[in-house]
Coordinates of C-alpha atoms in Angstrom, one line a residue:
M1 CA -198.2 -63.3 -97.5
S2 CA -201.2 -61.1 -97.4
L3 CA -203.2 -60.5 -94.2
S4 CA -207.0 -60.8 -94.5
I5 CA -209.2 -57.9 -93.5
A6 CA -210.6 -59.9 -90.6
R7 CA -207.1 -60.7 -89.3
V8 CA -206.0 -57.0 -89.6
A9 CA -209.2 -55.9 -87.8
A10 CA -208.6 -58.5 -85.0
I11 CA -205.0 -57.5 -84.5
T12 CA -206.0 -53.8 -84.5
L13 CA -208.7 -54.4 -81.9
T14 CA -206.3 -56.4 -79.7
A15 CA -203.7 -53.6 -80.0
I16 CA -206.2 -50.9 -79.0
L17 CA -207.5 -52.9 -76.0
A18 CA -204.0 -53.9 -74.9
S19 CA -202.5 -50.4 -75.2
G20 CA -205.1 -48.3 -73.5
C21 CA -205.2 -44.5 -73.6
V22 CA -202.2 -42.2 -73.4
S23 CA -202.4 -39.4 -70.8
K24 CA -200.1 -36.4 -70.7
S25 CA -198.4 -35.2 -67.5
S26 CA -197.0 -31.7 -66.7
L27 CA -193.4 -31.2 -67.8
P28 CA -191.0 -31.8 -64.9
A29 CA -189.5 -28.7 -63.3
I30 CA -186.0 -27.7 -64.4
T31 CA -183.8 -27.8 -61.3
Q32 CA -180.8 -25.8 -62.8
T33 CA -181.8 -23.8 -65.9
N34 CA -178.2 -23.0 -66.6
D35 CA -177.4 -26.8 -66.8
A36 CA -180.5 -27.9 -68.7
A37 CA -180.1 -29.8 -71.9
T38 CA -182.1 -28.6 -74.9
V39 CA -184.0 -31.3 -76.8
T40 CA -185.6 -30.5 -80.1
I41 CA -188.1 -33.0 -81.4
Y42 CA -189.5 -32.9 -84.9
R43 CA -192.4 -35.0 -86.2
S44 CA -192.0 -36.3 -89.7
D45 CA -194.8 -35.9 -92.3
E46 CA -195.1 -39.4 -93.5
L47 CA -198.5 -40.4 -94.9
Q48 CA -198.7 -43.5 -92.7
G49 CA -199.9 -42.5 -89.3
S50 CA -200.7 -39.0 -90.4
L51 CA -204.2 -39.1 -88.8
T52 CA -202.9 -39.5 -85.3
D53 CA -200.8 -37.5 -82.8
V54 CA -197.7 -39.1 -81.2
Y55 CA -197.0 -38.8 -77.5
I56 CA -193.5 -38.3 -76.3
G57 CA -192.0 -38.4 -72.8
W58 CA -189.4 -39.9 -70.6
D59 CA -189.1 -41.8 -67.3
D60 CA -192.5 -43.5 -67.8
E61 CA -194.6 -40.4 -68.4
Y62 CA -195.7 -38.6 -71.5
F63 CA -195.5 -34.8 -71.7
I64 CA -196.1 -33.7 -75.2
S65 CA -198.0 -34.6 -78.3
L66 CA -197.1 -33.8 -81.9
A67 CA -199.0 -33.8 -85.1
P68 CA -197.2 -34.3 -88.5
Q69 CA -194.7 -31.6 -89.3
Q70 CA -194.8 -30.1 -85.8
H71 CA -191.8 -29.6 -83.6
T72 CA -191.1 -28.6 -80.0
Q73 CA -188.0 -27.6 -78.1
L74 CA -187.7 -28.6 -74.4
L75 CA -185.4 -28.0 -71.6
V76 CA -184.6 -31.2 -69.8
N77 CA -182.7 -31.9 -66.6
P78 CA -179.3 -33.6 -67.4
G79 CA -178.9 -37.2 -66.7
Y80 CA -179.9 -40.6 -68.1
K81 CA -183.3 -40.5 -69.7
T82 CA -185.3 -43.1 -71.5
F83 CA -187.4 -41.3 -74.1
K84 CA -190.6 -43.0 -75.1
I85 CA -192.9 -42.5 -78.1
R86 CA -196.3 -44.0 -78.9
A87 CA -199.7 -43.3 -80.4
H88 CA -203.1 -44.2 -78.9
A89 CA -203.1 -47.7 -80.3
D90 CA -199.4 -48.4 -80.3
W91 CA -196.8 -50.0 -78.2
S92 CA -194.2 -47.6 -76.9
N93 CA -190.7 -47.5 -78.4
E94 CA -187.7 -46.2 -76.4
L95 CA -184.5 -44.3 -77.0
A96 CA -182.1 -44.1 -74.1
L97 CA -179.9 -41.0 -73.9
D98 CA -177.4 -39.7 -71.3
L99 CA -177.9 -35.9 -71.4
T100 CA -175.1 -33.7 -70.3
P101 CA -175.4 -30.2 -69.0
Q102 CA -176.1 -27.6 -71.8
Q103 CA -176.2 -30.3 -74.4
E104 CA -178.2 -29.7 -77.5
I105 CA -179.8 -32.8 -79.2
C106 CA -182.3 -33.3 -82.0
L107 CA -184.7 -36.1 -82.4
I108 CA -187.1 -37.1 -85.1
A109 CA -190.4 -38.9 -84.4
E110 CA -191.1 -41.1 -87.4
V111 CA -193.0 -44.2 -88.4
N112 CA -191.1 -47.3 -87.4
P113 CA -190.0 -49.1 -90.6
Q114 CA -189.8 -52.4 -88.7
N115 CA -193.6 -52.5 -88.3
V116 CA -195.8 -55.0 -90.0
V117 CA -196.4 -53.4 -93.4
E118 CA -200.1 -53.9 -93.9
L119 CA -200.9 -53.3 -90.2
N120 CA -198.9 -50.1 -90.3
W121 CA -201.7 -48.3 -92.2
V122 CA -204.2 -49.1 -89.4
V123 CA -202.1 -49.0 -86.3
S124 CA -198.9 -47.1 -87.0
G125 CA -195.9 -47.6 -84.7
Y126 CA -193.3 -44.9 -84.2
R127 CA -189.7 -44.6 -83.2
L128 CA -187.4 -41.7 -82.0
R129 CA -184.1 -41.4 -83.8
Q130 CA -181.3 -38.9 -82.9
L131 CA -180.0 -36.8 -85.8
P132 CA -177.4 -34.0 -86.1
C133 CA -179.3 -30.8 -85.4
E134 CA -177.9 -29.3 -88.6
S135 CA -179.8 -31.8 -90.6
L136 CA -183.2 -30.7 -89.4
T137 CA -185.1 -28.0 -91.3
L138 CA -187.7 -26.5 -88.9

């Protein structure tokens, strides 16, 4: 069933008003640099959502933003982290990871395929997915 333009506009406006703005915080200090986990995050280059940055963080704060085809590498204190991703007019999605000392993990930030298809072009939703680091070409 097709959504009308008015319905898509109403849903979009509601999403924008409900989600508010995203603000970035400073990265948390690394307490033990020898034990820090290395987290590489790559942003895919899908056409959907290509006009907006995504914001990524953990423990209820956002620390970085990525445009399409950008990547970053972060040192993160070991322990249980709930990574979050969202855009300005998006609900956050989460990926829970238990980081061990000196662990290297790779994540990809991509458009969430479970989003409402037609609404996805206006308000893209994102997800984080863990991949083997060897599969990423930076």
